[in-house]
Structure formats: structure tokens, C-alpha cells
């Protein structure tokens, strides 16, 4: 444990206990149902990437209890792939009950996101039809303790929007 290495074992144990308590609180707020799936897409420029189970996706799957969409499990997680570039036509195959779309916050990213949102393929995805799409800045795509803790603080409010 890093706390042992830097002589901060007590502080590390306190942080872990606090984080685990916060996880329980957030899981209760989100009310993720058994088998409820999620997908994490990363939109960079005009390219869509589907995420495996690292960084932001790890928090959704391993911490908060979402299940990866079956194609994500099969093609990324089981294959130990962090992410894959996918064509527009394949987006529905990788879509879960919830879509978390990570994008940059510049004008080009907004334009690309709006363009995808108007496409027939995007509109055909059940999560889109059900209003279960959450757009988030790419700054959340990390798995360091500070980002993970801030994500737990913010995610319930973000998901309610």
C-alpha cells in the first residue's frame, strides 16, 4: 500500500474507510439495479471510442455496480483492451441501459456531439430513447483517488439532470 511506503498508513486507512462509506451512500442514491448495464463512450473529434473497464468505466463497473454491456464485456474486458475505436453503425451493439459519453468541452467537441445526437443510428439506441444518456467532460476519465472521490460527489447530481 502506498501509505506504508510514504509513512502515512493511518491517513491511507482513513481515506479508504471514508471512500468506502461514500461508495455505499452513492450506490444507494443511484439505485443501480442488478444487471443494469452501462457503456462509456469517449468522443474525440469525430471518432467514437468505447471504453473497457479502466479509468471512469472502472468506477461504474467495479465500484458502483453497473454491468458492462455484453459486447463491451466480450470485445474489450475479456480481451483486456482499454478502449476501441468503433464506427457509428456499431454504437447500438455496444450500448448499455445507460450511456456515459465523455467529451472535450471545446466548440469542436460540442459540434461533433450535436451531429451524432441528430443521427438516426444514435436516435435508435434504447438508452437515448429513454433519456439515459449522460454527457460528461473527459476530466472524469481518470482513476486517481482525487478524481474518484470527486466523481462520487458529483455523479448522483449529474445523473439526475
Tab-separated table of N, CA and C in Angstrom, residues 38-160:
chain	number	residue	atom	x	y	z
A	38	UNK	N	-24.264	-0.392	-18.394
A	38	UNK	CA	-23.793	0.936	-18.771
A	38	UNK	C	-22.682	0.783	-19.797
A	39	UNK	N	-22.527	1.818	-20.585
A	39	UNK	CA	-21.448	1.896	-21.563
A	39	UNK	C	-20.783	3.247	-21.409
A	40	UNK	N	-19.493	3.259	-21.597
A	40	UNK	CA	-18.757	4.516	-21.583
A	40	UNK	C	-18.186	4.717	-22.977
A	41	UNK	N	-18.615	5.810	-23.600
A	41	UNK	CA	-18.095	6.194	-24.905
A	41	UNK	C	-17.246	7.442	-24.728
A	42	UNK	N	-16.199	7.521	-25.492
A	42	UNK	CA	-15.325	8.680	-25.495
A	42	UNK	C	-15.381	9.267	-26.895
A	43	UNK	N	-15.820	10.502	-27.003
A	43	UNK	CA	-15.914	11.182	-28.292
A	43	UNK	C	-14.738	12.146	-28.402
A	44	UNK	N	-13.818	11.816	-29.292
A	44	UNK	CA	-12.651	12.663	-29.544
A	44	UNK	C	-12.685	13.082	-31.002
A	45	UNK	N	-12.860	14.361	-31.223
A	45	UNK	CA	-13.052	14.830	-32.592
A	45	UNK	C	-14.333	14.224	-33.121
A	46	UNK	N	-14.235	13.538	-34.248
A	46	UNK	CA	-15.410	12.873	-34.816
A	46	UNK	C	-15.371	11.368	-34.570
A	47	UNK	N	-14.411	10.921	-33.778
A	47	UNK	CA	-14.252	9.489	-33.522
A	47	UNK	C	-14.880	9.084	-32.198
A	48	UNK	N	-15.614	7.973	-32.239
A	48	UNK	CA	-16.182	7.388	-31.033
A	48	UNK	C	-15.310	6.227	-30.598
A	49	UNK	N	-15.009	6.197	-29.323
A	49	UNK	CA	-14.292	5.079	-28.719
A	49	UNK	C	-15.200	4.492	-27.646
A	50	UNK	N	-15.179	3.188	-27.523
A	50	UNK	CA	-15.891	2.531	-26.439
A	50	UNK	C	-14.820	2.109	-25.436
A	51	UNK	N	-15.109	2.324	-24.163
A	51	UNK	CA	-14.136	2.055	-23.113
A	51	UNK	C	-14.345	0.666	-22.526
A	52	UNK	N	-13.242	0.030	-22.132
A	52	UNK	CA	-13.301	-1.254	-21.434
A	52	UNK	C	-13.641	-1.029	-19.973
A	53	UNK	N	-12.804	-1.506	-19.072
A	53	UNK	CA	-13.107	-1.341	-17.644
A	53	UNK	C	-11.971	-0.653	-16.893
A	54	UNK	N	-11.399	0.346	-17.501
A	54	UNK	CA	-10.350	1.135	-16.856
A	54	UNK	C	-10.853	2.564	-16.665
A	55	UNK	N	-10.192	3.305	-15.800
A	55	UNK	CA	-10.477	4.718	-15.543
A	55	UNK	C	-11.932	4.931	-15.142
A	56	UNK	N	-12.642	5.832	-15.799
A	56	UNK	CA	-14.025	6.144	-15.429
A	56	UNK	C	-14.902	4.898	-15.452
A	57	UNK	N	-14.733	4.064	-16.462
A	57	UNK	CA	-15.544	2.848	-16.577
A	57	UNK	C	-15.322	1.917	-15.390
A	58	UNK	N	-14.113	1.869	-14.862
A	58	UNK	CA	-13.835	1.024	-13.696
A	58	UNK	C	-14.684	1.453	-12.511
A	59	UNK	N	-14.849	2.755	-12.338
A	59	UNK	CA	-15.689	3.240	-11.241
A	59	UNK	C	-17.128	2.798	-11.440
A	60	UNK	N	-17.632	2.894	-12.654
A	60	UNK	CA	-19.016	2.471	-12.912
A	60	UNK	C	-19.211	0.981	-12.673
A	61	UNK	N	-18.315	0.169	-13.203
A	61	UNK	CA	-18.490	-1.283	-13.162
A	61	UNK	C	-18.057	-1.900	-11.835
A	62	UNK	N	-16.881	-1.559	-11.371
A	62	UNK	CA	-16.318	-2.227	-10.197
A	62	UNK	C	-16.735	-1.581	-8.880
A	63	UNK	N	-17.058	-0.307	-8.905
A	63	UNK	CA	-17.377	0.391	-7.666
A	63	UNK	C	-18.871	0.594	-7.481
A	64	UNK	N	-19.556	1.038	-8.542
A	64	UNK	CA	-20.963	1.419	-8.406
A	64	UNK	C	-21.950	0.329	-8.804
A	65	UNK	N	-21.482	-0.742	-9.398
A	65	UNK	CA	-22.348	-1.890	-9.642
A	65	UNK	C	-23.040	-1.972	-10.984
A	66	UNK	N	-22.715	-1.073	-11.904
A	66	UNK	CA	-23.253	-1.233	-13.258
A	66	UNK	C	-22.602	-2.454	-13.905
A	67	UNK	N	-23.314	-3.078	-14.824
A	67	UNK	CA	-22.796	-4.204	-15.590
A	67	UNK	C	-22.356	-3.680	-16.955
A	68	UNK	N	-21.199	-4.097	-17.440
A	68	UNK	CA	-20.821	-3.678	-18.793
A	68	UNK	C	-21.802	-4.263	-19.811
A	69	UNK	N	-22.091	-3.521	-20.866
A	69	UNK	CA	-22.903	-4.066	-21.956
A	69	UNK	C	-22.206	-5.330	-22.465
A	70	UNK	N	-22.961	-6.342	-22.897
A	70	UNK	CA	-22.354	-7.619	-23.302
A	70	UNK	C	-21.223	-7.500	-24.324
A	71	UNK	N	-21.378	-6.643	-25.326
A	71	UNK	CA	-20.318	-6.501	-26.336
A	71	UNK	C	-19.058	-5.879	-25.743
A	72	UNK	N	-19.230	-5.019	-24.748
A	72	UNK	CA	-18.060	-4.445	-24.072
A	72	UNK	C	-17.344	-5.539	-23.285
A	73	UNK	N	-18.118	-6.337	-22.574
A	73	UNK	CA	-17.520	-7.436	-21.811
A	73	UNK	C	-16.736	-8.365	-22.739
A	74	UNK	N	-17.381	-8.756	-23.820
A	74	UNK	CA	-16.794	-9.737	-24.750
A	74	UNK	C	-15.593	-9.179	-25.514
A	75	UNK	N	-15.754	-8.014	-26.110
A	75	UNK	CA	-14.744	-7.493	-27.032
A	75	UNK	C	-13.656	-6.642	-26.392
A	76	UNK	N	-13.911	-6.142	-25.201
A	76	UNK	CA	-12.902	-5.293	-24.560
A	76	UNK	C	-12.407	-5.886	-23.246
A	77	UNK	N	-13.305	-6.075	-22.306
A	77	UNK	CA	-12.875	-6.503	-20.973
A	77	UNK	C	-12.253	-7.896	-21.014
A	78	UNK	N	-12.957	-8.854	-21.613
A	78	UNK	CA	-12.408	-10.214	-21.698
A	78	UNK	C	-11.129	-10.265	-22.525
A	79	UNK	N	-10.990	-9.351	-23.459
A	79	UNK	CA	-9.791	-9.284	-24.307
A	79	UNK	C	-8.713	-8.374	-23.707
A	80	UNK	N	-8.983	-7.841	-22.507
A	80	UNK	CA	-8.063	-6.948	-21.804
A	80	UNK	C	-7.684	-5.720	-22.637
A	81	UNK	N	-8.676	-5.169	-23.330
A	81	UNK	CA	-8.485	-3.949	-24.123
A	81	UNK	C	-9.028	-2.760	-23.334
A	82	UNK	N	-8.283	-1.681	-23.307
A	82	UNK	CA	-8.713	-0.484	-22.575
A	82	UNK	C	-9.828	0.260	-23.316
A	83	UNK	N	-9.726	0.317	-24.638
A	83	UNK	CA	-10.714	1.031	-25.450
A	83	UNK	C	-10.596	0.558	-26.887
A	84	UNK	N	-11.603	0.885	-27.687
A	84	UNK	CA	-11.572	0.555	-29.115
A	84	UNK	C	-12.327	1.628	-29.876
A	85	UNK	N	-11.796	1.994	-31.021
A	85	UNK	CA	-12.486	2.910	-31.914
A	85	UNK	C	-13.583	2.122	-32.615
A	86	UNK	N	-14.804	2.655	-32.621
A	86	UNK	CA	-15.898	1.943	-33.282
A	86	UNK	C	-16.609	2.859	-34.263
A	87	UNK	N	-17.162	2.248	-35.285
A	87	UNK	CA	-17.901	3.004	-36.297
A	87	UNK	C	-19.286	3.351	-35.757
A	88	UNK	N	-19.893	4.330	-36.368
A	88	UNK	CA	-21.245	4.753	-35.968
A	88	UNK	C	-22.224	3.593	-35.985
A	89	UNK	N	-22.094	2.744	-36.987
A	89	UNK	CA	-23.035	1.638	-37.149
A	89	UNK	C	-22.974	0.655	-35.986
A	90	UNK	N	-21.841	0.597	-35.296
A	90	UNK	CA	-21.682	-0.344	-34.185
A	90	UNK	C	-22.084	0.231	-32.829
A	91	UNK	N	-22.358	1.522	-32.766
A	91	UNK	CA	-22.725	2.127	-31.482
A	91	UNK	C	-23.858	1.378	-30.776
A	92	UNK	N	-24.954	1.034	-31.471
A	92	UNK	CA	-26.041	0.325	-30.771
A	92	UNK	C	-25.612	-1.021	-30.190
A	93	UNK	N	-24.668	-1.699	-30.840
A	93	UNK	CA	-24.211	-3.005	-30.348
A	93	UNK	C	-23.493	-2.898	-29.009
A	94	UNK	N	-22.864	-1.767	-28.761
A	94	UNK	CA	-22.083	-1.574	-27.539
A	94	UNK	C	-22.837	-0.767	-26.481
A	95	UNK	N	-24.072	-0.427	-26.761
A	95	UNK	CA	-24.839	0.436	-25.863
A	95	UNK	C	-25.479	-0.357	-24.733
A	96	UNK	N	-25.336	0.171	-23.523
A	96	UNK	CA	-25.985	-0.408	-22.355
A	96	UNK	C	-27.268	0.335	-22.035
A	97	UNK	N	-27.835	0.046	-20.875
A	97	UNK	CA	-29.041	0.737	-20.420
A	97	UNK	C	-28.772	2.222	-20.189
A	98	UNK	N	-27.553	2.531	-19.789
A	98	UNK	CA	-27.106	3.909	-19.588
A	98	UNK	C	-25.897	4.154	-20.469
A	99	UNK	N	-25.834	5.333	-21.067
A	99	UNK	CA	-24.667	5.733	-21.848
A	99	UNK	C	-24.003	6.910	-21.155
A	100	UNK	N	-22.733	6.777	-20.902
A	100	UNK	CA	-21.937	7.866	-20.362
A	100	UNK	C	-20.990	8.274	-21.483
A	101	UNK	N	-21.164	9.484	-21.985
A	101	UNK	CA	-20.376	9.962	-23.121
A	101	UNK	C	-19.413	11.027	-22.616
A	102	UNK	N	-18.139	10.727	-22.703
A	102	UNK	CA	-17.098	11.650	-22.280
A	102	UNK	C	-16.637	12.445	-23.490
A	103	UNK	N	-16.653	13.761	-23.370
A	103	UNK	CA	-16.242	14.626	-24.476
A	103	UNK	C	-15.387	15.768	-23.956
A	104	UNK	N	-14.617	16.334	-24.860
A	104	UNK	CA	-13.921	17.571	-24.526
A	104	UNK	C	-14.964	18.678	-24.446
A	105	UNK	N	-14.568	19.806	-23.891
A	105	UNK	CA	-15.532	20.888	-23.688
A	105	UNK	C	-15.344	22.052	-24.660
A	106	UNK	N	-14.695	21.800	-25.785
A	106	UNK	CA	-14.482	22.874	-26.749
A	106	UNK	C	-15.590	22.890	-27.807
A	107	UNK	N	-15.574	23.898	-28.658
A	107	UNK	CA	-16.620	24.059	-29.673
A	107	UNK	C	-16.662	22.892	-30.655
A	108	UNK	N	-15.504	22.385	-31.049
A	108	UNK	CA	-15.464	21.264	-31.997
A	108	UNK	C	-16.112	20.020	-31.387
A	109	UNK	N	-15.849	19.773	-30.118
A	109	UNK	CA	-16.445	18.609	-29.447
A	109	UNK	C	-17.956	18.771	-29.333
A	110	UNK	N	-18.393	19.981	-29.015
A	110	UNK	CA	-19.843	20.228	-28.933
A	110	UNK	C	-20.508	20.023	-30.292
A	111	UNK	N	-19.867	20.495	-31.345
A	111	UNK	CA	-20.428	20.331	-32.691
A	111	UNK	C	-20.505	18.856	-33.073
A	112	UNK	N	-19.452	18.094	-32.786
A	112	UNK	CA	-19.461	16.656	-33.094
A	112	UNK	C	-20.538	15.945	-32.294
A	113	UNK	N	-20.671	16.305	-31.038
A	113	UNK	CA	-21.686	15.691	-30.177
A	113	UNK	C	-23.091	15.989	-30.691
A	114	UNK	N	-23.330	17.227	-31.089
A	114	UNK	CA	-24.643	17.599	-31.625
A	114	UNK	C	-24.926	16.874	-32.938
A	115	UNK	N	-23.895	16.699	-33.754
A	115	UNK	CA	-24.062	15.981	-35.015
A	115	UNK	C	-24.464	14.531	-34.759
A	116	UNK	N	-23.788	13.865	-33.837
A	116	UNK	CA	-24.148	12.482	-33.500
A	116	UNK	C	-25.557	12.411	-32.934
A	117	UNK	N	-25.907	13.368	-32.100
A	117	UNK	CA	-27.228	13.353	-31.459
A	117	UNK	C	-28.360	13.440	-32.476
A	118	UNK	N	-28.085	13.969	-33.661
A	118	UNK	CA	-29.113	14.094	-34.690
A	118	UNK	C	-29.168	12.887	-35.628
A	119	UNK	N	-28.231	11.965	-35.498
A	119	UNK	CA	-28.184	10.836	-36.431
A	119	UNK	C	-29.250	9.795	-36.109
A	120	UNK	N	-29.730	9.134	-37.151
A	120	UNK	CA	-30.752	8.091	-36.987
A	120	UNK	C	-30.213	6.925	-36.161
A	121	UNK	N	-28.953	6.599	-36.343
A	121	UNK	CA	-28.358	5.497	-35.571
A	121	UNK	C	-28.389	5.824	-34.084
A	122	UNK	N	-27.947	7.020	-33.727
A	122	UNK	CA	-27.937	7.432	-32.321
A	122	UNK	C	-29.349	7.419	-31.747
A	123	UNK	N	-30.279	7.973	-32.494
A	123	UNK	CA	-31.667	8.050	-32.019
A	123	UNK	C	-32.317	6.680	-31.878
A	124	UNK	N	-31.751	5.650	-32.527
A	124	UNK	CA	-32.326	4.303	-32.454
A	124	UNK	C	-31.914	3.547	-31.188
A	125	UNK	N	-30.947	4.044	-30.459
A	125	UNK	CA	-30.433	3.355	-29.270
A	125	UNK	C	-31.440	3.496	-28.124
A	126	UNK	N	-31.853	2.390	-27.505
A	126	UNK	CA	-32.845	2.459	-26.421
A	126	UNK	C	-32.478	3.425	-25.295
A	127	UNK	N	-31.228	3.474	-24.884
A	127	UNK	CA	-30.837	4.399	-23.815
A	127	UNK	C	-31.092	5.848	-24.226
A	128	UNK	N	-30.882	6.149	-25.492
A	128	UNK	CA	-31.140	7.501	-26.000
A	128	UNK	C	-32.638	7.774	-25.958
A	129	UNK	N	-33.426	6.820	-26.441
A	129	UNK	CA	-34.886	6.970	-26.429
A	129	UNK	C	-35.423	7.141	-25.011
A	130	UNK	N	-34.765	6.506	-24.036
A	130	UNK	CA	-35.214	6.559	-22.644
A	130	UNK	C	-34.607	7.712	-21.850
A	131	UNK	N	-33.860	8.571	-22.518
A	131	UNK	CA	-33.261	9.712	-21.825
A	131	UNK	C	-32.182	9.313	-20.831
A	132	UNK	N	-31.495	8.215	-21.087
A	132	UNK	CA	-30.485	7.713	-20.167
A	132	UNK	C	-29.084	7.867	-20.758
A	133	UNK	N	-28.823	9.094	-21.217
A	133	UNK	CA	-27.516	9.447	-21.759
A	133	UNK	C	-26.965	10.583	-20.909
A	134	UNK	N	-25.752	10.416	-20.456
A	134	UNK	CA	-25.119	11.423	-19.615
A	134	UNK	C	-23.832	11.870	-20.300
A	135	UNK	N	-23.755	13.150	-20.599
A	135	UNK	CA	-22.555	13.731	-21.200
A	135	UNK	C	-21.695	14.299	-20.076
A	136	UNK	N	-20.433	13.965	-20.117
A	136	UNK	CA	-19.517	14.409	-19.074
A	136	UNK	C	-18.193	14.826	-19.705
A	137	UNK	N	-17.494	15.757	-19.085
A	137	UNK	CA	-16.185	16.143	-19.609
A	137	UNK	C	-15.156	15.020	-19.435
A	138	UNK	N	-14.181	15.008	-20.315
A	138	UNK	CA	-13.150	13.970	-20.270
A	138	UNK	C	-12.318	14.024	-18.992
A	139	UNK	N	-12.398	15.097	-18.243
A	139	UNK	CA	-11.618	15.189	-16.999
A	139	UNK	C	-11.992	14.086	-16.009
A	140	UNK	N	-13.141	13.445	-16.199
A	140	UNK	CA	-13.555	12.363	-15.299
A	140	UNK	C	-12.947	11.023	-15.689
A	141	UNK	N	-12.222	10.949	-16.784
A	141	UNK	CA	-11.709	9.671	-17.274
A	141	UNK	C	-10.349	9.320	-16.664
A	142	UNK	N	-10.286	9.382	-15.357
A	142	UNK	CA	-9.074	9.032	-14.625
A	142	UNK	C	-9.458	8.161	-13.437
A	143	UNK	N	-8.480	7.475	-12.877
A	143	UNK	CA	-8.785	6.610	-11.739
A	143	UNK	C	-7.897	6.913	-10.535
A	144	UNK	N	-7.464	8.152	-10.438
A	144	UNK	CA	-6.701	8.554	-9.266
A	144	UNK	C	-7.669	8.824	-8.108
A	145	UNK	N	-7.205	8.778	-6.874
A	145	UNK	CA	-8.104	8.943	-5.724
A	145	UNK	C	-8.888	10.255	-5.716
A	146	UNK	N	-8.271	11.343	-6.122
A	146	UNK	CA	-8.973	12.631	-6.097
A	146	UNK	C	-10.126	12.625	-7.096
A	147	UNK	N	-9.869	12.181	-8.323
A	147	UNK	CA	-10.931	12.124	-9.330
A	147	UNK	C	-12.031	11.166	-8.906
A	148	UNK	N	-11.655	10.006	-8.388
A	148	UNK	CA	-12.655	9.022	-7.974
A	148	UNK	C	-13.557	9.581	-6.877
A	149	UNK	N	-12.971	10.267	-5.916
A	149	UNK	CA	-13.762	10.832	-4.823
A	149	UNK	C	-14.667	11.958	-5.328
A	150	UNK	N	-14.146	12.816	-6.163
A	150	UNK	CA	-14.963	13.903	-6.726
A	150	UNK	C	-16.093	13.352	-7.590
A	151	UNK	N	-15.812	12.287	-8.316
A	151	UNK	CA	-16.845	11.660	-9.138
A	151	UNK	C	-17.989	11.151	-8.265
A	152	UNK	N	-17.653	10.534	-7.148
A	152	UNK	CA	-18.703	10.071	-6.234
A	152	UNK	C	-19.534	11.244	-5.723
A	153	UNK	N	-18.886	12.380	-5.480
A	153	UNK	CA	-19.611	13.570	-5.020
A	153	UNK	C	-20.559	14.100	-6.091
A	154	UNK	N	-20.154	14.025	-7.353
A	154	UNK	CA	-20.891	14.668	-8.435
A	154	UNK	C	-21.878	13.774	-9.183
A	155	UNK	N	-21.602	12.489	-9.274
A	155	UNK	CA	-22.376	11.616	-10.155
A	155	UNK	C	-23.873	11.568	-9.860
A	156	UNK	N	-24.309	11.496	-8.600
A	156	UNK	CA	-25.768	11.477	-8.389
A	156	UNK	C	-26.468	12.709	-8.974
A	157	UNK	N	-25.875	13.879	-8.814
A	157	UNK	CA	-26.485	15.095	-9.362
A	157	UNK	C	-26.402	15.109	-10.882
A	158	UNK	N	-25.299	14.644	-11.432
A	158	UNK	CA	-25.140	14.607	-12.888
A	158	UNK	C	-26.170	13.670	-13.501
A	159	UNK	N	-26.382	12.522	-12.879
A	159	UNK	CA	-27.322	11.545	-13.442
A	159	UNK	C	-28.763	12.039	-13.367
A	160	UNK	N	-29.082	12.911	-12.418
A	160	UNK	CA	-30.455	13.422	-12.291
A	160	UNK	C	-30.803	14.449	-13.352
